[in-house]
mmCIF file of C-alpha atoms in Angstrom:
data_model
loop_
_atom_site.group_PDB
_atom_site.id
_atom_site.type_symbol
_atom_site.label_atom_id
_atom_site.label_comp_id
_atom_site.label_asym_id
_atom_site.label_seq_id
_atom_site.Cartn_x
_atom_site.Cartn_y
_atom_site.Cartn_z
ATOM 1 C CA MET S 1 32.485 -40.379 17.394
ATOM 2 C CA ALA S 2 32.794 -39.533 21.085
ATOM 3 C CA ARG S 3 31.840 -42.266 23.556
ATOM 4 C CA ARG S 4 28.769 -41.719 25.686
ATOM 5 C CA PRO S 5 29.965 -41.123 29.376
ATOM 6 C CA GLN S 6 29.087 -43.978 31.686
ATOM 7 C CA PRO S 7 28.826 -44.000 35.475
ATOM 8 C CA TRP S 8 31.753 -45.476 37.468
ATOM 9 C CA TYR S 9 32.209 -46.452 41.041
ATOM 10 C CA ARG S 10 34.973 -44.947 43.256
ATOM 11 C CA LYS S 11 35.770 -47.371 46.019
ATOM 12 C CA SER S 12 37.701 -44.808 48.146
ATOM 13 C CA ARG S 13 34.560 -42.716 48.555
ATOM 14 C CA ARG S 14 31.951 -45.512 48.113
ATOM 15 C CA ALA S 15 30.081 -43.511 45.585
ATOM 16 C CA TRP S 16 29.095 -43.473 41.932
ATOM 17 C CA TYR S 17 30.328 -40.718 39.582
ATOM 18 C CA VAL S 18 30.064 -39.714 35.925
ATOM 19 C CA THR S 19 32.211 -37.321 33.980
ATOM 20 C CA VAL S 20 30.424 -35.133 31.402
ATOM 21 C CA ASP S 21 32.385 -32.516 29.428
ATOM 22 C CA GLY S 22 35.263 -32.768 31.799
ATOM 23 C CA VAL S 23 33.128 -32.212 34.912
ATOM 24 C CA GLN S 24 32.626 -34.903 37.560
ATOM 25 C CA HIS S 25 29.117 -35.352 38.869
ATOM 26 C CA HIS S 26 28.513 -37.118 42.232
ATOM 27 C CA LEU S 27 25.626 -39.622 41.839
ATOM 28 C CA GLY S 28 25.379 -40.984 45.277
ATOM 29 C CA SER S 29 26.281 -44.395 46.922
ATOM 30 C CA ASP S 30 23.077 -46.257 45.954
ATOM 31 C CA LYS S 31 23.500 -47.801 42.474
ATOM 32 C CA PRO S 32 19.838 -47.691 41.293
ATOM 33 C CA ALA S 33 19.371 -44.109 42.562
ATOM 34 C CA ALA S 34 22.729 -43.146 41.009
ATOM 35 C CA TYR S 35 21.728 -44.539 37.571
ATOM 36 C CA GLU S 36 18.340 -42.734 37.840
ATOM 37 C CA LEU S 37 20.134 -39.490 38.481
ATOM 38 C CA TYR S 38 22.497 -40.253 35.636
ATOM 39 C CA TYR S 39 19.657 -40.804 33.105
ATOM 40 C CA LYS S 40 18.053 -37.636 34.296
ATOM 41 C CA LEU S 41 21.374 -35.779 33.892
ATOM 42 C CA MET S 42 21.980 -37.115 30.386
ATOM 43 C CA GLY S 43 18.414 -36.298 29.351
ATOM 44 C CA GLN S 44 18.924 -32.587 29.969
ATOM 45 C CA PRO S 45 19.784 -30.291 27.105
ATOM 46 C CA LYS S 46 23.423 -29.540 26.978
ATOM 47 C CA LYS S 47 24.210 -26.213 28.491
ATOM 48 C CA LEU S 48 26.756 -23.875 26.902
ATOM 49 C CA LYS S 49 28.992 -21.863 29.000
ATOM 50 C CA VAL S 50 27.486 -18.334 29.370
ATOM 51 C CA ALA S 51 30.872 -16.740 28.638
ATOM 52 C CA SER S 52 31.145 -18.494 25.257
ATOM 53 C CA LEU S 53 27.637 -17.488 24.090
ATOM 54 C CA SER S 54 27.269 -14.064 22.542
ATOM 55 C CA LEU S 55 24.112 -12.105 22.218
ATOM 56 C CA ALA S 56 24.239 -12.538 18.454
ATOM 57 C CA ASP S 57 24.275 -16.382 18.994
ATOM 58 C CA ILE S 58 21.250 -16.135 21.209
ATOM 59 C CA ALA S 59 19.198 -13.979 18.761
ATOM 60 C CA ASP S 60 20.077 -16.320 15.906
ATOM 61 C CA LYS S 61 18.996 -19.412 17.883
ATOM 62 C CA TYR S 62 15.753 -17.757 18.961
ATOM 63 C CA LEU S 63 14.881 -16.563 15.520
ATOM 64 C CA ARG S 64 15.564 -20.092 14.039
ATOM 65 C CA SER S 65 13.251 -21.492 16.705
ATOM 66 C CA LEU S 66 10.465 -19.275 15.484
ATOM 67 C CA VAL S 67 11.012 -20.508 11.921
ATOM 68 C CA TYR S 68 11.166 -24.205 12.935
ATOM 69 C CA GLY S 69 8.134 -23.718 15.229
ATOM 70 C CA LYS S 70 6.220 -22.291 12.273
ATOM 71 C CA SER S 71 5.358 -19.074 13.991
ATOM 72 C CA PRO S 72 3.494 -16.561 11.866
ATOM 73 C CA GLU S 73 5.749 -14.513 9.539
ATOM 74 C CA ALA S 74 4.540 -11.297 11.286
ATOM 75 C CA THR S 75 5.829 -12.705 14.606
ATOM 76 C CA TYR S 76 9.162 -13.562 13.182
ATOM 77 C CA GLN S 77 9.611 -10.151 11.615
ATOM 78 C CA TRP S 78 8.442 -8.415 14.821
ATOM 79 C CA TYR S 79 11.301 -10.067 16.779
ATOM 80 C CA LYS S 80 13.799 -9.992 13.962
ATOM 81 C CA GLY S 81 13.701 -6.138 13.558
ATOM 82 C CA ARG S 82 13.973 -5.389 17.176
ATOM 83 C CA LEU S 83 16.599 -7.989 18.115
ATOM 84 C CA ARG S 84 18.837 -7.082 15.221
ATOM 85 C CA ASP S 85 18.581 -3.438 16.078
ATOM 86 C CA PHE S 86 19.701 -4.164 19.676
ATOM 87 C CA ILE S 87 22.463 -6.659 18.685
ATOM 88 C CA SER S 88 23.957 -4.176 16.176
ATOM 89 C CA ARG S 89 24.901 -2.009 19.143
ATOM 90 C CA HIS S 90 26.479 -4.847 21.108
ATOM 91 C CA LEU S 91 28.185 -7.137 18.482
ATOM 92 C CA GLU S 92 30.998 -8.149 20.785
ATOM 93 C CA LEU S 93 29.006 -8.412 24.017
ATOM 94 C CA GLN S 94 28.841 -11.739 25.694
ATOM 95 C CA ALA S 95 25.638 -12.907 27.388
ATOM 96 C CA ALA S 96 27.320 -13.024 30.811
ATOM 97 C CA ASP S 97 28.217 -9.260 30.480
ATOM 98 C CA LEU S 98 24.710 -8.067 29.564
ATOM 99 C CA LYS S 99 23.315 -5.558 32.036
ATOM 100 C CA PRO S 100 19.710 -4.403 32.390
ATOM 101 C CA TYR S 101 20.739 -0.739 31.906
ATOM 102 C CA GLN S 102 22.071 -1.507 28.473
ATOM 103 C CA VAL S 103 18.540 -2.757 27.350
ATOM 104 C CA GLN S 104 16.899 0.147 29.131
ATOM 105 C CA GLU S 105 19.146 2.744 27.447
ATOM 106 C CA TRP S 106 18.418 1.208 24.067
ATOM 107 C CA ALA S 107 14.633 1.410 24.744
ATOM 108 C CA ASP S 108 14.887 5.013 25.918
ATOM 109 C CA GLU S 109 17.336 6.286 23.172
ATOM 110 C CA ASN S 110 14.668 8.064 21.186
ATOM 111 C CA PRO S 111 12.570 10.501 23.321
ATOM 112 C CA ASN S 112 9.898 10.667 20.631
ATOM 113 C CA HIS S 113 9.087 6.957 20.848
ATOM 114 C CA ALA S 114 5.733 6.097 22.423
ATOM 115 C CA LYS S 115 5.511 4.155 25.661
ATOM 116 C CA ALA S 116 4.298 1.104 23.693
ATOM 117 C CA THR S 117 7.420 1.139 21.424
ATOM 118 C CA LYS S 118 9.718 1.178 24.479
ATOM 119 C CA ARG S 119 7.718 -1.646 26.129
ATOM 120 C CA ASN S 120 7.970 -3.732 22.907
ATOM 121 C CA LYS S 121 11.726 -3.211 22.681
ATOM 122 C CA ILE S 122 12.282 -4.523 26.208
ATOM 123 C CA ARG S 123 9.832 -7.384 25.771
ATOM 124 C CA SER S 124 11.594 -8.583 22.660
ATOM 125 C CA VAL S 125 14.949 -8.947 24.291
ATOM 126 C CA LYS S 126 13.547 -10.445 27.579
ATOM 127 C CA ARG S 127 11.509 -13.049 25.704
ATOM 128 C CA CYS S 128 14.615 -14.002 23.676
ATOM 129 C CA LEU S 129 16.701 -14.555 26.847
ATOM 130 C CA CYS S 130 13.860 -16.378 28.729
ATOM 131 C CA TRP S 131 13.657 -18.807 25.840
ATOM 132 C CA THR S 132 17.381 -19.396 25.993
ATOM 133 C CA VAL S 133 17.169 -20.286 29.652
ATOM 134 C CA GLU S 134 14.144 -22.548 29.024
ATOM 135 C CA GLN S 135 16.085 -24.490 26.417
ATOM 136 C CA GLY S 136 19.153 -24.879 28.708
ATOM 137 C CA TYR S 137 21.587 -22.836 26.717
ATOM 138 C CA LEU S 138 22.022 -20.423 29.753
ATOM 139 C CA ASP S 139 21.765 -21.089 33.414
ATOM 140 C CA ARG S 140 20.261 -17.636 34.203
ATOM 141 C CA ASN S 141 18.686 -14.665 32.567
ATOM 142 C CA PRO S 142 20.983 -11.643 33.136
ATOM 143 C CA ILE S 143 18.110 -9.144 32.673
ATOM 144 C CA ALA S 144 15.445 -11.089 34.626
ATOM 145 C CA SER S 145 15.082 -8.078 37.077
ATOM 146 C CA LEU S 146 14.362 -5.559 34.234
ATOM 147 C CA SER S 147 10.696 -4.739 34.018
ATOM 148 C CA ALA S 148 8.990 -3.419 30.821
ATOM 149 C CA PRO S 149 6.654 -0.421 31.035
ATOM 150 C CA SER S 150 2.996 -1.287 31.567
ATOM 151 C CA ALA S 151 0.850 -1.227 28.429
ATOM 152 C CA GLU S 152 -1.036 1.978 27.745
ATOM 153 C CA PRO S 153 -4.805 1.726 28.133
ATOM 154 C CA LYS S 154 -6.792 1.472 24.878
ATOM 155 C CA ASP S 155 -9.470 4.192 25.402
ATOM 156 C CA GLN S 156 -9.823 5.648 21.841
ATOM 157 C CA ILE S 157 -13.185 4.826 20.270
ATOM 158 C CA ILE S 158 -14.857 6.035 17.117
ATOM 159 C CA SER S 159 -18.500 7.017 17.048
ATOM 160 C CA PRO S 160 -20.729 5.873 14.092
ATOM 161 C CA GLU S 161 -20.778 9.424 12.816
ATOM 162 C CA GLN S 162 -17.004 9.610 12.922
ATOM 163 C CA PHE S 163 -16.690 6.223 11.175
ATOM 164 C CA GLU S 164 -18.968 7.354 8.303
ATOM 165 C CA GLN S 165 -16.919 10.525 8.066
ATOM 166 C CA LEU S 166 -13.785 8.434 7.646
ATOM 167 C CA ILE S 167 -15.448 6.169 5.080
ATOM 168 C CA ASP S 168 -16.424 9.231 2.954
ATOM 169 C CA LEU S 169 -12.782 10.205 2.799
ATOM 170 C CA ALA S 170 -11.526 6.792 1.817
ATOM 171 C CA PRO S 171 -10.069 6.972 -1.722
ATOM 172 C CA ASP S 172 -11.681 3.761 -3.065
ATOM 173 C CA GLN S 173 -14.043 0.946 -2.364
ATOM 174 C CA ASN S 174 -11.222 -1.465 -1.604
ATOM 175 C CA LEU S 175 -10.299 0.487 1.539
ATOM 176 C CA VAL S 176 -13.968 0.976 2.427
ATOM 177 C CA SER S 177 -14.528 -2.773 2.386
ATOM 178 C CA LEU S 178 -11.510 -3.373 4.635
ATOM 179 C CA LEU S 179 -12.596 -0.814 7.194
ATOM 180 C CA ARG S 180 -16.196 -1.968 7.212
ATOM 181 C CA ILE S 181 -15.370 -5.608 7.751
ATOM 182 C CA VAL S 182 -13.468 -4.753 10.875
ATOM 183 C CA TRP S 183 -16.160 -2.324 12.104
ATOM 184 C CA GLU S 184 -18.821 -5.024 11.606
ATOM 185 C CA THR S 185 -16.925 -8.047 13.060
ATOM 186 C CA GLY S 186 -14.282 -6.836 15.465
ATOM 187 C CA CYS S 187 -11.779 -9.202 13.944
ATOM 188 C CA ARG S 188 -8.075 -8.801 14.445
ATOM 189 C CA PRO S 189 -6.362 -6.803 11.747
ATOM 190 C CA GLN S 190 -4.124 -9.729 10.802
ATOM 191 C CA GLU S 191 -7.191 -11.881 10.356
ATOM 192 C CA CYS S 192 -8.792 -9.669 7.687
ATOM 193 C CA LEU S 193 -5.489 -9.296 6.001
ATOM 194 C CA MET S 194 -4.950 -13.044 5.705
ATOM 195 C CA VAL S 195 -8.453 -14.443 5.154
ATOM 196 C CA THR S 196 -8.973 -16.267 1.901
ATOM 197 C CA ALA S 197 -11.973 -17.968 0.242
ATOM 198 C CA ASP S 198 -10.922 -21.215 1.796
ATOM 199 C CA HIS S 199 -11.523 -19.764 5.267
ATOM 200 C CA VAL S 200 -15.090 -18.688 4.543
ATOM 201 C CA ASP S 201 -18.074 -20.834 5.729
ATOM 202 C CA LEU S 202 -21.019 -19.093 4.187
ATOM 203 C CA ALA S 203 -23.462 -21.765 5.393
ATOM 204 C CA ASN S 204 -22.836 -20.559 8.977
ATOM 205 C CA SER S 205 -21.833 -16.899 8.071
ATOM 206 C CA ARG S 206 -18.322 -17.137 9.469
ATOM 207 C CA TRP S 207 -14.595 -17.309 8.784
ATOM 208 C CA VAL S 208 -12.774 -20.353 10.209
ATOM 209 C CA PHE S 209 -9.040 -20.343 10.816
ATOM 210 C CA ARG S 210 -7.301 -23.632 11.780
ATOM 211 C CA PRO S 211 -5.203 -23.617 14.953
ATOM 212 C CA PRO S 212 -1.866 -23.229 13.062
ATOM 213 C CA GLU S 213 -3.212 -20.034 11.490
ATOM 214 C CA ALA S 214 -4.872 -18.713 14.693
ATOM 215 C CA LYS S 215 -3.177 -16.566 17.260
ATOM 216 C CA GLY S 216 -1.654 -18.889 19.903
ATOM 217 C CA ASN S 217 -1.829 -21.851 17.593
ATOM 218 C CA ALA S 218 -3.962 -23.656 20.202
ATOM 219 C CA MET S 219 -7.539 -23.648 18.940
ATOM 220 C CA PRO S 220 -9.525 -22.614 15.864
ATOM 221 C CA ARG S 221 -10.385 -18.960 15.464
ATOM 222 C CA ILE S 222 -13.897 -18.230 14.305
ATOM 223 C CA VAL S 223 -15.111 -14.832 13.048
ATOM 224 C CA TYR S 224 -18.892 -14.518 12.828
ATOM 225 C CA LEU S 225 -20.248 -12.343 10.037
ATOM 226 C CA THR S 226 -23.142 -9.870 10.146
ATOM 227 C CA ASP S 227 -25.302 -9.457 7.033
ATOM 228 C CA THR S 228 -23.140 -6.433 5.973
ATOM 229 C CA ALA S 229 -19.906 -8.418 6.657
ATOM 230 C CA ARG S 230 -21.281 -11.510 4.779
ATOM 231 C CA THR S 231 -22.138 -9.329 1.723
ATOM 232 C CA ILE S 232 -18.675 -7.780 1.691
ATOM 233 C CA THR S 233 -17.096 -11.258 1.972
ATOM 234 C CA GLU S 234 -19.196 -12.554 -0.930
ATOM 235 C CA GLU S 235 -18.212 -9.564 -3.053
ATOM 236 C CA GLN S 236 -14.476 -10.095 -2.320
ATOM 237 C CA MET S 237 -14.812 -13.851 -3.059
ATOM 238 C CA ALA S 238 -16.334 -13.027 -6.438
ATOM 239 C CA GLN S 239 -13.214 -10.953 -7.257
ATOM 240 C CA PHE S 240 -10.515 -13.095 -5.682
ATOM 241 C CA SER S 241 -11.173 -16.816 -5.513
ATOM 242 C CA ALA S 242 -7.587 -17.510 -4.602
ATOM 243 C CA GLY S 243 -5.280 -15.683 -2.229
ATOM 244 C CA PRO S 244 -6.229 -12.909 0.316
ATOM 245 C CA LEU S 245 -9.725 -11.529 -0.162
ATOM 246 C CA PHE S 246 -9.007 -7.971 0.752
ATOM 247 C CA ARG S 247 -6.644 -6.044 -1.643
ATOM 248 C CA ASN S 248 -5.810 -2.492 -2.617
ATOM 249 C CA SER S 249 -6.638 -0.598 -5.883
ATOM 250 C CA GLN S 250 -3.655 -2.423 -7.584
ATOM 251 C CA ALA S 251 -5.100 -5.801 -6.562
ATOM 252 C CA LYS S 252 -2.185 -6.327 -4.163
ATOM 253 C CA PRO S 253 -2.908 -7.818 -0.781
ATOM 254 C CA TRP S 254 -3.044 -5.278 2.048
ATOM 255 C CA ASN S 255 -0.343 -5.447 4.708
ATOM 256 C CA LYS S 256 0.073 -3.550 7.989
ATOM 257 C CA ASP S 257 2.174 -0.924 6.421
ATOM 258 C CA SER S 258 -0.020 -0.171 3.476
ATOM 259 C CA VAL S 259 -3.061 -0.088 5.772
ATOM 260 C CA GLY S 260 -1.238 2.219 8.134
ATOM 261 C CA CYS S 261 -0.405 4.622 5.295
ATOM 262 C CA ALA S 262 -3.981 4.536 4.029
ATOM 263 C CA CYS S 263 -5.428 5.328 7.378
ATOM 264 C CA ASP S 264 -2.904 8.175 7.829
ATOM 265 C CA ARG S 265 -3.934 9.688 4.449
ATOM 266 C CA ILE S 266 -7.558 9.695 5.609
ATOM 267 C CA ARG S 267 -6.550 11.349 8.847
ATOM 268 C CA VAL S 268 -4.653 14.099 6.888
ATOM 269 C CA ARG S 269 -7.633 14.653 4.588
ATOM 270 C CA LEU S 270 -9.950 15.065 7.486
ATOM 271 C CA GLY S 271 -7.548 17.486 9.166
ATOM 272 C CA LYS S 272 -7.227 19.485 5.938
ATOM 273 C CA GLU S 273 -10.950 19.819 5.653
ATOM 274 C CA MET S 274 -10.992 21.180 9.188
ATOM 275 C CA LEU S 275 -8.231 23.657 8.429
ATOM 276 C CA GLU S 276 -10.033 24.773 5.245
ATOM 277 C CA LYS S 277 -13.207 25.535 7.201
ATOM 278 C CA GLU S 278 -11.120 27.638 9.572
ATOM 279 C CA GLY S 279 -9.489 29.461 6.732
ATOM 280 C CA PHE S 280 -6.039 28.465 7.940
ATOM 281 C CA GLN S 281 -2.927 29.473 5.953
ATOM 282 C CA PRO S 282 0.651 29.065 7.279
ATOM 283 C CA SER S 283 2.593 32.286 7.731
ATOM 284 C CA ARG S 284 5.656 33.045 5.658
ATOM 285 C CA GLN S 285 7.913 32.525 8.664
ATOM 286 C CA GLU S 286 6.336 29.087 9.329
ATOM 287 C CA ILE S 287 7.030 28.105 5.717
ATOM 288 C CA GLU S 288 10.621 29.327 5.837
ATOM 289 C CA ASP S 289 11.296 27.482 9.077
ATOM 290 C CA MET S 290 9.900 24.272 7.617
ATOM 291 C CA ALA S 291 11.889 24.825 4.362
ATOM 292 C CA SER S 292 15.097 25.120 6.385
ATOM 293 C CA SER S 293 14.571 21.581 7.693
ATOM 294 C CA LEU S 294 14.150 20.042 4.221
ATOM 295 C CA ALA S 295 16.849 18.707 1.919
ATOM 296 C CA ASP S 296 17.722 21.330 -0.727
ATOM 297 C CA TYR S 297 18.064 18.654 -3.491
ATOM 298 C CA ARG S 298 16.069 15.890 -5.039
ATOM 299 C CA MET S 299 17.116 12.664 -6.787
ATOM 300 C CA SER S 300 16.262 12.075 -10.393
ATOM 301 C CA LYS S 301 17.590 9.055 -12.340
ATOM 302 C CA GLY S 302 20.422 8.648 -9.782
ATOM 303 C CA LYS S 303 21.406 12.337 -10.005
ATOM 304 C CA ARG S 304 21.105 15.082 -7.465
ATOM 305 C CA ILE S 305 19.157 18.090 -8.693
ATOM 306 C CA GLN S 306 19.145 21.353 -6.765
ATOM 307 C CA LYS S 307 15.657 22.413 -5.719
ATOM 308 C CA THR S 308 14.542 25.957 -6.560
ATOM 309 C CA ILE S 309 13.312 28.322 -3.868
ATOM 310 C CA ALA S 310 9.835 28.006 -5.278
ATOM 311 C CA GLU S 311 10.064 24.161 -5.078
ATOM 312 C CA LEU S 312 11.275 24.309 -1.489
ATOM 313 C CA ASN S 313 8.572 26.681 -0.338
ATOM 314 C CA CYS S 314 5.869 24.657 -2.059
ATOM 315 C CA GLU S 315 7.056 21.420 -0.393
ATOM 316 C CA ALA S 316 7.404 23.190 2.942
ATOM 317 C CA LYS S 317 3.922 24.569 2.808
ATOM 318 C CA ARG S 318 2.494 21.125 1.890
ATOM 319 C CA LYS S 319 4.266 19.381 4.740
ATOM 320 C CA PHE S 320 3.493 22.064 7.262
ATOM 321 C CA ILE S 321 -0.257 21.775 6.529
ATOM 322 C CA GLN S 322 -0.017 18.023 6.775
ATOM 323 C CA ARG S 323 1.683 18.296 10.108
ATOM 324 C CA ARG S 324 -0.922 20.715 11.421
ATOM 325 C CA ALA S 325 -3.673 18.478 10.054
ATOM 326 C CA ARG S 326 -2.419 15.496 11.937
ATOM 327 C CA LEU S 327 -2.528 17.474 15.218
ATOM 328 C CA LEU S 328 -6.292 18.123 14.713
ATOM 329 C CA VAL S 329 -7.265 14.493 14.171
ATOM 330 C CA PRO S 330 -6.213 11.610 16.411
ATOM 331 C CA SER S 331 -4.581 8.626 14.619
ATOM 332 C CA PHE S 332 -6.596 5.599 14.024
ATOM 333 C CA SER S 333 -6.012 2.037 12.782
ATOM 334 C CA LEU S 334 -7.814 -1.189 12.201
ATOM 335 C CA TYR S 335 -7.165 -2.036 15.851
ATOM 336 C CA THR S 336 -9.051 1.149 16.815
ATOM 337 C CA LEU S 337 -12.058 -0.277 14.977
ATOM 338 C CA ARG S 338 -11.739 -3.581 16.758
ATOM 339 C CA HIS S 339 -11.486 -1.848 20.093
ATOM 340 C CA THR S 340 -14.510 0.291 19.323
ATOM 341 C CA TRP S 341 -16.477 -2.871 18.330
ATOM 342 C CA ALA S 342 -15.636 -4.556 21.777
ATOM 343 C CA THR S 343 -16.512 -1.327 23.637
ATOM 344 C CA ASN S 344 -19.881 -1.046 21.956
ATOM 345 C CA ALA S 345 -20.623 -4.703 22.504
ATOM 346 C CA LEU S 346 -20.073 -4.336 26.232
ATOM 347 C CA LYS S 347 -22.086 -1.194 26.436
ATOM 348 C CA ARG S 348 -25.007 -2.891 24.668
ATOM 349 C CA GLY S 349 -25.145 -5.410 27.324
ATOM 350 C CA VAL S 350 -23.426 -8.358 25.705
ATOM 351 C CA ASP S 351 -21.813 -10.394 28.531
ATOM 352 C CA ALA S 352 -18.005 -10.271 28.830
ATOM 353 C CA LEU S 353 -17.597 -14.010 28.211
ATOM 354 C CA THR S 354 -19.466 -13.815 24.895
ATOM 355 C CA VAL S 355 -17.554 -10.759 23.845
ATOM 356 C CA ALA S 356 -14.240 -12.459 24.653
ATOM 357 C CA ILE S 357 -15.231 -15.574 22.522
ATOM 358 C CA LEU S 358 -16.340 -13.406 19.623
ATOM 359 C CA MET S 359 -13.045 -11.516 19.754
ATOM 360 C CA GLY S 360 -11.035 -14.744 19.961
ATOM 361 C CA HIS S 361 -9.587 -14.107 23.431
ATOM 362 C CA LYS S 362 -8.207 -17.150 25.065
ATOM 363 C CA ASP S 363 -8.464 -15.643 28.508
ATOM 364 C CA PRO S 364 -11.755 -13.631 29.186
ATOM 365 C CA SER S 365 -10.003 -11.650 31.921
ATOM 366 C CA THR S 366 -8.214 -9.808 29.006
ATOM 367 C CA LEU S 367 -11.394 -7.776 28.657
ATOM 368 C CA ALA S 368 -11.108 -6.608 32.252
ATOM 369 C CA ARG S 369 -7.550 -5.360 31.667
ATOM 370 C CA VAL S 370 -7.938 -3.887 28.234
ATOM 371 C CA TYR S 371 -11.377 -2.365 28.519
ATOM 372 C CA GLN S 372 -11.170 -0.984 32.022
ATOM 373 C CA HIS S 373 -11.822 2.448 30.643
ATOM 374 C CA LEU S 374 -15.525 1.563 30.914
ATOM 375 C CA SER S 375 -15.052 2.055 34.594
ATOM 376 C CA HIS S 376 -14.902 5.744 33.878
ATOM 377 C CA ASN S 377 -18.235 5.724 32.178
ATOM 378 C CA PRO S 378 -20.801 6.590 34.913
ATOM 379 C CA GLU S 379 -23.817 6.068 32.738
ATOM 380 C CA HIS S 380 -22.681 2.576 31.646
ATOM 381 C CA LEU S 381 -21.946 1.487 35.257
ATOM 382 C CA LEU S 382 -25.224 3.005 36.565
ATOM 383 C CA LEU S 383 -27.172 1.082 33.962
ATOM 384 C CA GLN S 384 -25.408 -2.191 34.911
ATOM 385 C CA ALA S 385 -25.924 -1.513 38.592
ATOM 386 C CA CYS S 386 -29.655 -1.059 38.055
ATOM 387 C CA ARG S 387 -29.762 -4.382 36.013
ATOM 388 C CA ALA S 388 -27.894 -6.209 38.657
ATOM 389 C CA SER S 389 -30.278 -4.960 41.360
ATOM 390 C CA GLY S 390 -33.339 -5.623 39.324
ATOM 391 C CA CYS S 391 -34.570 -2.026 39.900
ATOM 392 C CA ASN S 392 -36.012 0.446 37.385
ATOM 393 C CA ILE S 393 -33.611 2.104 35.012
ATOM 394 C CA PRO S 394 -33.365 5.833 35.570
ATOM 395 C CA SER S 395 -35.250 7.958 32.975
ATOM 396 C CA LYS S 396 -32.044 9.780 31.976
ATOM 397 C CA LEU S 397 -30.643 6.447 30.706
ATOM 398 C CA HIS S 398 -33.478 5.731 28.365
#
């Protein structure tokens, strides 16, 4: 076992020194001050040379820290997928050689990716490197100057009429219950996916998540239930006394992917209904163009089977109509319902602090940033201006 380095006095220079990892550190001429500096130096985490630390090493260390820190599984997977995708392109790259343009090119490689996707790519790598510097593994962050695109404003809301239309197209009651619980409470999508009977406090009509389970791990998260939400919760508890309350038709817990697919199917159904009302039918040329982009074979029991022309055309027509249907209906998700809940609450006069608490925001200023689209609603602001001034509300706002 290596000996712990100790300070020593050099008479020729009348100063104290200590040698750590082959490097001499000048501690000063005053012994008490020198030892204080020595203890501070030895208490710092050992720094690895930047040149000897690869990007793969950094990613592994950061992902392990998420596991040891008991971060939610969704958080771990969020970083894992993005970091592995980036590292796979730079397996031999050392941290000292990383340049901002390499991260930027990776984020911009797919022109079809949304602005939010590019933003999240850059954020994942930057956060990993910031953590490495915080822990003392690196002296500097080589991409500190790289800025991520600003978040896109969340301005899509769903009217009550549109929501009921979506509910009518839901394939079963399991999905209806999931959509309604978010519509009624404004809870985070991950909260309704993870809630169990143990989280339910029926006496106070609420769900209670302990700090380790809540976003930020700092304080409990409480979701208050309306009468409709309470009824849905009781119905789910009667079915599933253990494990997640909300499940699909196969009694399997919902996850973000299955919910996303279910919402997309509703979107396609609604789009198809609109196309049918218009009497739309794809032309022969459109079907042929779509067919040319499809694989001309299908797999059956591990064998490739050539598709017939009729099969190709049938598949092409179906996919062309699906694509056209998606163009007619904006995409929506559970987060869209949460966003709609917050927007409606603010419009109904609930103060921003209360809305922030009900939504579980740690910082109420988040509302000002995320829901600034209300500034483009002249009727809403006119109503608030009248209330602030104590004057009569214009008749057109009644």
